[in-house]
CSV table of C-alpha atoms and ligand atoms in Angstrom, one decimal:
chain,number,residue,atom,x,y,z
A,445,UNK,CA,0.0,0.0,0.0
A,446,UNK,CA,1.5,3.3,-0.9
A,447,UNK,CA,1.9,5.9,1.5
A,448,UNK,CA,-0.7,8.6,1.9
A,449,UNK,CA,1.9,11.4,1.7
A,450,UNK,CA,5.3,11.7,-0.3
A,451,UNK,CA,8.1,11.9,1.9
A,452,UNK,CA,11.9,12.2,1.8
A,453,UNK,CA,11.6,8.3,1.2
A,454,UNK,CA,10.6,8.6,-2.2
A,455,UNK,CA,12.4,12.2,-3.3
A,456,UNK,CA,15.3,12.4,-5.3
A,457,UNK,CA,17.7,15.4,-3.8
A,458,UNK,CA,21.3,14.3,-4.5
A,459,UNK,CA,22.8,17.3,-6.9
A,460,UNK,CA,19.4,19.0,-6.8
A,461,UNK,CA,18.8,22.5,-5.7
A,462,UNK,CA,15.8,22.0,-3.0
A,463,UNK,CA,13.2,24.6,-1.8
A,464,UNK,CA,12.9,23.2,1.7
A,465,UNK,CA,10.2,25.1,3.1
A,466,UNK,CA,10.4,25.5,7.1
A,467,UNK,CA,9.2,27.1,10.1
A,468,UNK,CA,12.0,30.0,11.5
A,469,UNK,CA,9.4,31.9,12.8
A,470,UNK,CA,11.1,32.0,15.9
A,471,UNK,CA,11.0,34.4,19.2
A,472,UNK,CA,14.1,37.1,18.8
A,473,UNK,CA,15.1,40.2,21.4
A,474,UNK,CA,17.6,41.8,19.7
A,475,UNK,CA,18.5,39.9,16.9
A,476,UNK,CA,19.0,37.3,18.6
A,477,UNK,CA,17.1,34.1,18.5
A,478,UNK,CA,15.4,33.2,22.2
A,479,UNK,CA,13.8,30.2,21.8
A,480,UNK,CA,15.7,27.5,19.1
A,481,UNK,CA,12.7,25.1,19.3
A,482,UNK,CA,11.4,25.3,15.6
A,483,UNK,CA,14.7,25.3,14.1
A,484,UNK,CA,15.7,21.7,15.9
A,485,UNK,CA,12.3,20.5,14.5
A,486,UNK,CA,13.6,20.8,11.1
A,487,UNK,CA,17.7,20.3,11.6
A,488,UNK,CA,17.0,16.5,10.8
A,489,UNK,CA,15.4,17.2,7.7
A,490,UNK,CA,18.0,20.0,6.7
A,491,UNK,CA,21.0,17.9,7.3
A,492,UNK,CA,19.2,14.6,5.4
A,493,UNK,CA,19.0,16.8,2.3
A,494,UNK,CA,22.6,18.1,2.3
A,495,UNK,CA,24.1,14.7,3.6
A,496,UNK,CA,22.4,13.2,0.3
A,497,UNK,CA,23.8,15.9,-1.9
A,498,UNK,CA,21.0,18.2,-2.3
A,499,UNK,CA,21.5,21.9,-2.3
A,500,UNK,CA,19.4,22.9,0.5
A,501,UNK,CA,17.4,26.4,0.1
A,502,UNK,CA,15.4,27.3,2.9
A,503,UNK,CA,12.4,29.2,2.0
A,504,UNK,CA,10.5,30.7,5.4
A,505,UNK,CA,8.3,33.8,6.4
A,506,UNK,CA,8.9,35.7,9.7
A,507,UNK,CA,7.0,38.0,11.6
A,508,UNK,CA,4.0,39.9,10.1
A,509,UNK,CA,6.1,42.3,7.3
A,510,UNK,CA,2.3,42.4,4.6
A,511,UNK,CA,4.5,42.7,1.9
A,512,UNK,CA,6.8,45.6,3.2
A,513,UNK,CA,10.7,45.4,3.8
A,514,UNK,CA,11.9,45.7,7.4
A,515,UNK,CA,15.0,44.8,9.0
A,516,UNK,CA,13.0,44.2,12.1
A,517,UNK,CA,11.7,41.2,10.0
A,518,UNK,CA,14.7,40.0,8.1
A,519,UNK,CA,15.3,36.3,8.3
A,520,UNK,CA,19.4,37.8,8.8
A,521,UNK,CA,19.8,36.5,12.5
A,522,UNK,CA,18.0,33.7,11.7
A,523,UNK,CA,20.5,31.6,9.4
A,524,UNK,CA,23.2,32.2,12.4
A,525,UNK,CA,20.7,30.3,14.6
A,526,UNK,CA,20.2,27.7,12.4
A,527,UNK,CA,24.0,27.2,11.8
A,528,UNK,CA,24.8,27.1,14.9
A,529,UNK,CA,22.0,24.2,15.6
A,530,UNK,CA,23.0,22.3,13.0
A,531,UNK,CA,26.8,22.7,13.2
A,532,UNK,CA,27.0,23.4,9.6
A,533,UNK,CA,27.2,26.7,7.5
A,534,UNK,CA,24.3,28.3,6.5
A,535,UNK,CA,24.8,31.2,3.6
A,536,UNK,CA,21.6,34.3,3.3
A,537,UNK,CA,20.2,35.6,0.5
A,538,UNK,CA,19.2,39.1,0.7
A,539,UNK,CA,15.8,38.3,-1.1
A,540,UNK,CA,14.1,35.1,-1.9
A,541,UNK,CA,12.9,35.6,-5.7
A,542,UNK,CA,15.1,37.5,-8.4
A,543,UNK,CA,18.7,37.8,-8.9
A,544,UNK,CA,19.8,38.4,-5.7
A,545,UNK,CA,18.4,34.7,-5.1
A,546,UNK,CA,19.5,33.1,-9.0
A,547,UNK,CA,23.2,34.2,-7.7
A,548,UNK,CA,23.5,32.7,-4.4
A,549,UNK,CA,21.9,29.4,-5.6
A,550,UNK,CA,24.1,29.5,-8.4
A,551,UNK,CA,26.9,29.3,-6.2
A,552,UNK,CA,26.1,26.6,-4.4
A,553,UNK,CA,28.1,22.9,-4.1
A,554,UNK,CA,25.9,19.8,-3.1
A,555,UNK,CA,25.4,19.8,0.4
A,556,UNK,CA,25.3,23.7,0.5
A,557,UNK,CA,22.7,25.1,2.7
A,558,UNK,CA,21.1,28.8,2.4
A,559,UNK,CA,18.5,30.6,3.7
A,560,UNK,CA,16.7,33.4,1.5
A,561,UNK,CA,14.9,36.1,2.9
A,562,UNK,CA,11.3,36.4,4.2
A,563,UNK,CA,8.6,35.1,1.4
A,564,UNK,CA,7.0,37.8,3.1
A,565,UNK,CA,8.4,40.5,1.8
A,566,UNK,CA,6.1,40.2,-1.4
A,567,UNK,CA,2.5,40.6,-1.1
A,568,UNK,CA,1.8,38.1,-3.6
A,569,UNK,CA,2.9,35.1,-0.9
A,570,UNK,CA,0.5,35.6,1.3
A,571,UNK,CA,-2.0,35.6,-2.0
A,572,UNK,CA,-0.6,32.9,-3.4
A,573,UNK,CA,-0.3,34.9,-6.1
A,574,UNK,CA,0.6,32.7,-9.5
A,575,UNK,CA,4.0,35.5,-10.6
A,576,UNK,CA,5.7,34.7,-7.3
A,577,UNK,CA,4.6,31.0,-7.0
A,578,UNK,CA,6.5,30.7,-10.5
A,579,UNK,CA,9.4,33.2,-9.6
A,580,UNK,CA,10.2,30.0,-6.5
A,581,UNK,CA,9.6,27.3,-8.6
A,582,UNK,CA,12.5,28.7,-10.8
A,583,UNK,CA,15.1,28.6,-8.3
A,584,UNK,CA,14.4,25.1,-7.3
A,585,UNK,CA,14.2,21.0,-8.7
A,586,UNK,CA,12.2,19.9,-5.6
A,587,UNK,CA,10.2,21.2,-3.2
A,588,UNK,CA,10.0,19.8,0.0
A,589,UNK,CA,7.8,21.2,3.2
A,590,UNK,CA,8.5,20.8,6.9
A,591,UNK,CA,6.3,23.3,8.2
A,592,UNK,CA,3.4,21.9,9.2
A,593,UNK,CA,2.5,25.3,11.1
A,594,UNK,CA,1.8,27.2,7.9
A,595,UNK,CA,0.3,24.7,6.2
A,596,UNK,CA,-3.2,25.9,6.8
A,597,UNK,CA,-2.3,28.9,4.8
A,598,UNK,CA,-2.6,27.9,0.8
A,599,UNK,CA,0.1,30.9,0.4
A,600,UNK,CA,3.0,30.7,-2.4
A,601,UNK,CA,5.4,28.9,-0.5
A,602,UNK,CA,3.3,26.9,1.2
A,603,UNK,CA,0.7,25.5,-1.3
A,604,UNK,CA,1.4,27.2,-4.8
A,605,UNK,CA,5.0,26.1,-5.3
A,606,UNK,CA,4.0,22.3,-4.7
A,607,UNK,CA,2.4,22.0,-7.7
A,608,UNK,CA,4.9,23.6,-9.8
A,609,UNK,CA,7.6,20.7,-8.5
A,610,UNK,CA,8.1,17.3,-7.0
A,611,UNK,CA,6.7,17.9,-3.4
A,612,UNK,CA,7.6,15.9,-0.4
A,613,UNK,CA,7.0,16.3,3.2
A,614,UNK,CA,10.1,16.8,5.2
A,615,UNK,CA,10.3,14.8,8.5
A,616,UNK,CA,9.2,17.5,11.3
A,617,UNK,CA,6.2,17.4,9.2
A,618,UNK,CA,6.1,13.6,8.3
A,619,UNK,CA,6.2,13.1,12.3
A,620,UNK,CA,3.2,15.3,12.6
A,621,UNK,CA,1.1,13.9,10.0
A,622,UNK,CA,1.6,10.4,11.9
A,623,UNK,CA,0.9,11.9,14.7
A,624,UNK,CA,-2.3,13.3,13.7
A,625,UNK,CA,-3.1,10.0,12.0
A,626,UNK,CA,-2.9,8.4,15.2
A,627,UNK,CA,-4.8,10.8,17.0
A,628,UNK,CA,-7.8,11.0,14.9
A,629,UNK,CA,-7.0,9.6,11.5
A,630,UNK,CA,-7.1,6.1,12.2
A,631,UNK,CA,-6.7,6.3,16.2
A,632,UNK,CA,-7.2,2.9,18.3
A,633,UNK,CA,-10.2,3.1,19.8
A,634,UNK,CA,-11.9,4.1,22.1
A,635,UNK,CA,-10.5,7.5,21.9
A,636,UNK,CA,-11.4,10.6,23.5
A,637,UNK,CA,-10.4,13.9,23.5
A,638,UNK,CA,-10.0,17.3,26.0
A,639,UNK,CA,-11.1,20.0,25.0
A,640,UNK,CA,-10.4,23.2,27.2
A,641,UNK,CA,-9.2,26.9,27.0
A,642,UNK,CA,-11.9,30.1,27.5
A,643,UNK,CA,-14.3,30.0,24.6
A,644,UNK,CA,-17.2,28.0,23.0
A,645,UNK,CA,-17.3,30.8,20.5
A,646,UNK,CA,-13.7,29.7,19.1
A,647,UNK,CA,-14.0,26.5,19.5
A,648,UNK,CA,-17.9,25.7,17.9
A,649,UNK,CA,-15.7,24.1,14.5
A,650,UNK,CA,-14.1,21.5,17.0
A,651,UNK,CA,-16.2,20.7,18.9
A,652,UNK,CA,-18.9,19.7,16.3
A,653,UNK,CA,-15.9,17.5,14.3
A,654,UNK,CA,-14.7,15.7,17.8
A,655,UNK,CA,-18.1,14.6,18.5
A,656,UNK,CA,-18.7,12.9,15.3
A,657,UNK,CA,-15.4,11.1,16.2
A,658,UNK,CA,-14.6,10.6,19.7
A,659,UNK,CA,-16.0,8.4,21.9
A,660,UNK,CA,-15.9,10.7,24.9
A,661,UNK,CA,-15.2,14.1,24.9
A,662,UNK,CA,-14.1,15.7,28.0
A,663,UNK,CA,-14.6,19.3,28.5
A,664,UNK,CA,-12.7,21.8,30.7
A,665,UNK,CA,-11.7,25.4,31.0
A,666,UNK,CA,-14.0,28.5,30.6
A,667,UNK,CA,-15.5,26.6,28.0
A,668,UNK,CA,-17.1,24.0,30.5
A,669,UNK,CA,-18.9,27.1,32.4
A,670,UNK,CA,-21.1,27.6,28.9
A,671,UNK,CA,-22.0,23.8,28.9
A,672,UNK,CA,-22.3,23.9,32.9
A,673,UNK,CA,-25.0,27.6,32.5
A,674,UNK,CA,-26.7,25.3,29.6
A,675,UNK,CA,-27.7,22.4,32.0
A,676,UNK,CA,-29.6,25.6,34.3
A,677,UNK,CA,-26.4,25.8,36.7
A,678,UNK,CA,-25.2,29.2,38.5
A,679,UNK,CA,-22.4,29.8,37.3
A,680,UNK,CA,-21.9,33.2,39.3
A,681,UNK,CA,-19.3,35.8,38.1
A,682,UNK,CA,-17.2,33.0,36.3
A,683,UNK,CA,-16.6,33.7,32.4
A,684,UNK,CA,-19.4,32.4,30.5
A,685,UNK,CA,-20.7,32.9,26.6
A,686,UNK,CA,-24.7,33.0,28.0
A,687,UNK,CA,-25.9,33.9,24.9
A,688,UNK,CA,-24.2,30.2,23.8
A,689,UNK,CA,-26.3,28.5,25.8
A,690,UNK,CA,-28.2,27.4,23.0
A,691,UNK,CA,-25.4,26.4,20.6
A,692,UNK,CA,-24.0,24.3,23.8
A,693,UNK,CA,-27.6,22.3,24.3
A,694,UNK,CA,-27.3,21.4,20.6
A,695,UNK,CA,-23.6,20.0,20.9
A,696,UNK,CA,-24.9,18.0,23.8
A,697,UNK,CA,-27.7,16.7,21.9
A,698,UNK,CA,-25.7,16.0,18.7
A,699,UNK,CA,-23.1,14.5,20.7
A,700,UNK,CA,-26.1,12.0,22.1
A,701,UNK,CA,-27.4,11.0,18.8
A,702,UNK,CA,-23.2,10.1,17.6
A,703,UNK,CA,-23.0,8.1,20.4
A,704,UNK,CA,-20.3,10.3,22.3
A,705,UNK,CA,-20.7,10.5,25.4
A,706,UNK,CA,-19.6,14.5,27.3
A,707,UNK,CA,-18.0,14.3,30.5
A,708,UNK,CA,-18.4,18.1,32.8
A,709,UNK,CA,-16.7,19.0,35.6
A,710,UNK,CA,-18.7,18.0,38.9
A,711,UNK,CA,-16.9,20.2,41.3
A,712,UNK,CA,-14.9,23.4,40.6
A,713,UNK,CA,-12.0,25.5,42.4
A,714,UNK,CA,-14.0,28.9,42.9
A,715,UNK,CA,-12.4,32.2,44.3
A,716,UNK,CA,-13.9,36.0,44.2
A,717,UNK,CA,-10.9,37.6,42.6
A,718,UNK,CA,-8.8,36.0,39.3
A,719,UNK,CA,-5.5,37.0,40.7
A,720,UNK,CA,-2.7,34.6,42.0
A,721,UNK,CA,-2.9,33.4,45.0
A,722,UNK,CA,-6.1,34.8,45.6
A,723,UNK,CA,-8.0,33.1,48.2
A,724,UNK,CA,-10.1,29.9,46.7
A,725,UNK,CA,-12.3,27.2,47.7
A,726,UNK,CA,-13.9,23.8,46.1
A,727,UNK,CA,-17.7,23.8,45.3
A,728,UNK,CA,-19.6,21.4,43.6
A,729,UNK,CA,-21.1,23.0,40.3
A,730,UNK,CA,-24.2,23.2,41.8
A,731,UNK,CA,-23.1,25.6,44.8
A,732,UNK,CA,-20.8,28.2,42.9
A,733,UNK,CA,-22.1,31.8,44.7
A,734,UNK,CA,-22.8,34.2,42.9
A,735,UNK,CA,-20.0,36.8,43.3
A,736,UNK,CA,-17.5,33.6,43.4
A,737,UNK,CA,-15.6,32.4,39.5
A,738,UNK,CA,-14.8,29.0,38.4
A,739,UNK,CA,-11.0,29.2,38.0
A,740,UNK,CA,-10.2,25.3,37.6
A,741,UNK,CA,-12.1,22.1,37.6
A,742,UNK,CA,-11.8,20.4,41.4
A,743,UNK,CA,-10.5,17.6,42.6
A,744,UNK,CA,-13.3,15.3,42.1
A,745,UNK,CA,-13.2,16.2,38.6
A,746,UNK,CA,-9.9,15.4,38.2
A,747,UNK,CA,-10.4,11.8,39.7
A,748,UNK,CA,-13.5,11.5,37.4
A,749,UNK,CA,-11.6,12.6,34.0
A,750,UNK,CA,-8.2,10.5,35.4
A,751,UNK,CA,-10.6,7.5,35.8
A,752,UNK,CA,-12.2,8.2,32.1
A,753,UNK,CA,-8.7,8.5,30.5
A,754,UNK,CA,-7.5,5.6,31.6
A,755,UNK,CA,-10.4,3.4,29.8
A,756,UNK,CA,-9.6,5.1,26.5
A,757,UNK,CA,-6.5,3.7,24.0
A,758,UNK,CA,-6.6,7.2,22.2
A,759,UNK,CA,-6.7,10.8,23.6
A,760,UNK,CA,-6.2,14.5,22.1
A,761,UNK,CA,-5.9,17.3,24.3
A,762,UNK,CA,-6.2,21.1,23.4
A,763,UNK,CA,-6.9,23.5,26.1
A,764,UNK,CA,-6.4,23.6,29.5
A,765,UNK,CA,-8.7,22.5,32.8
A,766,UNK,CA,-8.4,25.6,34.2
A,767,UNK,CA,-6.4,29.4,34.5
A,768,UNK,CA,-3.0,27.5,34.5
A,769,UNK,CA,-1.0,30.7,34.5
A,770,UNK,CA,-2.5,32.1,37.7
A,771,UNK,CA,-2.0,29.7,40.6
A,772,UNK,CA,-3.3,27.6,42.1
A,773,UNK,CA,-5.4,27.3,39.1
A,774,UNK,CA,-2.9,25.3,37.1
A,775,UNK,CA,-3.5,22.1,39.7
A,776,UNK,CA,-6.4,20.2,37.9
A,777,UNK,CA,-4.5,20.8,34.4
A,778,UNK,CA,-0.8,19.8,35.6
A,779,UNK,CA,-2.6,16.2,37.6
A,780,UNK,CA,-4.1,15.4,34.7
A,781,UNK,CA,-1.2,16.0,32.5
A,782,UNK,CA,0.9,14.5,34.8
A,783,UNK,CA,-1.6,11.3,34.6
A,784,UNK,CA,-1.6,11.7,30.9
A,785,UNK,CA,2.0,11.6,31.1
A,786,UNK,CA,2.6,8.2,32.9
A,787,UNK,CA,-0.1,6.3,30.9
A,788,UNK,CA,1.8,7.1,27.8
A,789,UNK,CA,4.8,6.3,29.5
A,790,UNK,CA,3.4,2.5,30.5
A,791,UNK,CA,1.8,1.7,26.9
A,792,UNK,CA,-1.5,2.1,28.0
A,793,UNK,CA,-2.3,5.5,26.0
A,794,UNK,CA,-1.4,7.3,22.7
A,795,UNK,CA,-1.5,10.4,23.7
A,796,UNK,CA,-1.0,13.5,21.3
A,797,UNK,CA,-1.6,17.1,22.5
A,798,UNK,CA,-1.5,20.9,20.2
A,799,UNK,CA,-1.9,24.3,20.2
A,800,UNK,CA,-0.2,27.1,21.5
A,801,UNK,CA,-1.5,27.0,25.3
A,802,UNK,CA,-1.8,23.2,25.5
A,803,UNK,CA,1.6,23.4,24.7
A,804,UNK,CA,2.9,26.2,27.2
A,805,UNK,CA,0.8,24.0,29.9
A,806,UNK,CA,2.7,20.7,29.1
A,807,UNK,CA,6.0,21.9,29.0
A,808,UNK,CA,4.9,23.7,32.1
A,809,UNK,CA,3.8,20.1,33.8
A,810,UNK,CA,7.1,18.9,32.6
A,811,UNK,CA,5.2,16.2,30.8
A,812,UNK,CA,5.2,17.5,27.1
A,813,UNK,CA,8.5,15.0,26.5
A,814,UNK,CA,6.5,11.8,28.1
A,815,UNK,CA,3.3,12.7,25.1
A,816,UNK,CA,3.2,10.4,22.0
A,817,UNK,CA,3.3,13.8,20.6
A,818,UNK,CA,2.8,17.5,21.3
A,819,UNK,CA,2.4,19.9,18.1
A,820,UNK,CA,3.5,23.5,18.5
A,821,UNK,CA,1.3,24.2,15.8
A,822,UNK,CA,-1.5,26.4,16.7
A,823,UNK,CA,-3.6,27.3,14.3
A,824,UNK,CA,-2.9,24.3,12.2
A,825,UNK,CA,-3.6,22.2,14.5
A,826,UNK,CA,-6.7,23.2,15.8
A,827,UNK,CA,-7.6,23.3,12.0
A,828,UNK,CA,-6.4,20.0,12.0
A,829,UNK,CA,-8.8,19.2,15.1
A,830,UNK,CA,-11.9,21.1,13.2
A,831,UNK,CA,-11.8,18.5,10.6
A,832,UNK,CA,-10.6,21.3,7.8
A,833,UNK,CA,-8.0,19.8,4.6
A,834,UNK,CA,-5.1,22.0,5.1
A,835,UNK,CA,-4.0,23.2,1.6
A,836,UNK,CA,-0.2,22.4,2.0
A,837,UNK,CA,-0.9,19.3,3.4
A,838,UNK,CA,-3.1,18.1,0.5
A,839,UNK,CA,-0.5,19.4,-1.8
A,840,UNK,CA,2.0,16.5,-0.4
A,841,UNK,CA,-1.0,13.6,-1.0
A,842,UNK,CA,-0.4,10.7,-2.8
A,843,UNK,CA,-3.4,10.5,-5.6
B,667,AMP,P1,-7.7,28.9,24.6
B,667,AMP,O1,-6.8,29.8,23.9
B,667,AMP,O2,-9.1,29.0,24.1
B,667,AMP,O3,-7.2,27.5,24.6
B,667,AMP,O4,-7.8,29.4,26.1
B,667,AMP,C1,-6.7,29.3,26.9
B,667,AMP,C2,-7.0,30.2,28.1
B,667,AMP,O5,-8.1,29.9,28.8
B,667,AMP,C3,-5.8,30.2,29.1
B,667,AMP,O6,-5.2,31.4,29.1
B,667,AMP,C4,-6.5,30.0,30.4
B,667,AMP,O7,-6.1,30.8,31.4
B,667,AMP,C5,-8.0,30.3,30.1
B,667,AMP,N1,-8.9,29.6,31.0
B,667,AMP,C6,-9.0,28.3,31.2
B,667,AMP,N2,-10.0,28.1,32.1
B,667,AMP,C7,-10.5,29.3,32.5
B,667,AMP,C8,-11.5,29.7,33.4
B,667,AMP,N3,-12.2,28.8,34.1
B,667,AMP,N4,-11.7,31.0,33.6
B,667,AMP,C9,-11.0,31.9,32.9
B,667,AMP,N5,-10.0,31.6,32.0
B,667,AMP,C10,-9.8,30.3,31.8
């Protein structure tokens, strides 16, 4: 059976020049780079291209530059990060289409690597507009993407370009598309999934694609105060989307007739004022006052969601329990995690978590490295979750 995606497995790079498209939008403070995580998801794939010969051309966007030219956003301080990650040289082009580009390619060797400035600084990437898709194509043989991150974006570099060349997924994003595979593709069963974080409103997409495949969908965070308000609870001062009360009854009901069953907290960690360390207490759902917040879920909840998780094969996790960044909030989120974390560890659960807060919480827990995978791609990945094809991704498909 053929794959579903082409990878680096079936490319052909040695004494090409290849467009390796990656994710260097990274955190900087003075031109410096602060936090190397996305550049040692893609060193494997980097140094896999240029140990089989290929030229490797790194193609990225940074920051948010609409088409403008700023040094603020130059990719510049980048390719000294990503040497110095790798261990290897990395050249820089001074723009990423036109002759600036044509030269430094041209004087490349096999095994070369060099990054070209921000696709950004044309308009035309963002619009995937057909001139600039054709102006990358020409500097390259293959095109190859590892950034999963941007791939919900059908933009020049992400999307257009793959059909102008061989396209492969590089292995940061082969490792995510498995990943998601097992989460929700093909996932052992039964397999649930958390969903947390402050808003029904953001998360309506979601919520209505998990229930038509989960098996038990456990819900957390602000979010669970809506479904909570919904069932004719008090839910006091605490945030909550009332005029979502209706849209919540339906994703109960739907969730009833596609046999998923929707697991609220029981008991909640309440205090008057959403600072840390403000004074709290645990209520049941049914006794939050009415000047009081829910802040967390309590600690019967956690036993109950524990206890559910650990009958499941298969779990996805985006959001958190509770207002981890403002103790003591974090506790229900960090015990679960924790529990998450050692289930995985035994065998007994594929666990795969996303998004830019799940993520934060995780590391947080010190449990993101015991996950059968964590995704640092936000909006991506919650597409991902929402049931959406991501253009980039369907570019790499196997027909
Ligand atoms: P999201 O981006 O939708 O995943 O939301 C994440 C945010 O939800 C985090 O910043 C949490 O602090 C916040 N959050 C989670 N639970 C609550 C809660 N019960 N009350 C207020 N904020 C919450």
């Amino acid at each position: 059976m053929s794959k579903p995606f082409r990878t680096l497995d079936d490319a052909d790079v040695a004494g090409k020049r290849v467009l390796l498209r990656v994710d260097l939008n990274v955190p900087t403070e003075n031109g410096k780079v602060t936090d190397k995580t996305r550049i040692e998801r893609v060193a494997s794939t980097i140094t896999e291209i240029a140990d089989k010969g290929g030229k490797v051309i790194l193609l990225a966007h940074f920051g948010r530059p609409k088409g403008q030219r700023t040094e603020a956003d130059s990719l510049k301080p980048v390719a000294a990060a990503v040497a110095e990650v790798i261990g290897r040289p990395v050249g820089f082009a001074a723009d990423c289409l036109g002759p600036v580009a044509e030269a430094a390619i041209a004087g490349m060797k096999n095994g070369d690597i060099v990054l070209l400035e921000n696709t950004r600084f044309y308009k035309g990437e963002e619009k995937n507009d057909p001139a600039i898709v054709e102006g990358l194509a020409k500097l390259g043989d293959v095109y190859v993407n590892d950034a999963f991150s941007a791939a919900h974006r059908a933009h020049a570099s992400t999307e257009g370009i793959a059909h102008k060349l061989p396209a492969h997924a590089g292995r940061a994003m082969q490792a995510e598309l498995e990943a998601l595979t097992i989460a929700l593709g093909n996932p052992e069963r039964p397999v649930a999934a958390i969903v947390g974080g402050a808003k029904v409103s953001s998360k309506l997409e979601l919520l209505g694609n998990l229930i038509k495949k989960v098996d038990l969908l456990i819900i957390g965070g602000g979010m669970a105060n809506t479904f909570l308000f919904a069932q004719g609870k008090h839910v006091g001062k605490s945030l909550c989307e009332k005029d979502m009360a209706d849209t919540a009854r339906k994703i109960m009901a739907d969730a009833e007739g596609a046999k998923c069953r929707i697991l609220l907290p029981v008991d909640a960690t309440v205090a008057k004022e959403f600072k840390a360390h403000a004074p709290a207490r645990v209520v049941d759902v049914d006794h939050v006052a009415e000047d009081e917040m829910i802040l967390d879920i309590g600690p019967k909840s956690v036993v109950m969601v524990e206890e559910a998780i650990g009958t499941v094969k298969t779990l996805v996790w985006n959001g958190p329990f509770g207002a981890f960044e403002t103790p003591p909030f974090e506790a229900a989120t960090f015990a679960i995690a924790k529990t998450v974390g050692f289930l995985t560890r035994e065998g007994k659960l594929k666990a795969i978590g996303g998004g830019g807060d799940t993520v934060a919480a995780l590391n947080e827990a010190g449990v993101a490295g015991q996950f059968t995978y964590v995704s640092a791609a936000g909006g991506a990945f919650l597409e991902w979750m929402e049931g959406k094809a991501l253009p980039g991704v369907e570019a790499l498909r196997n027909t």
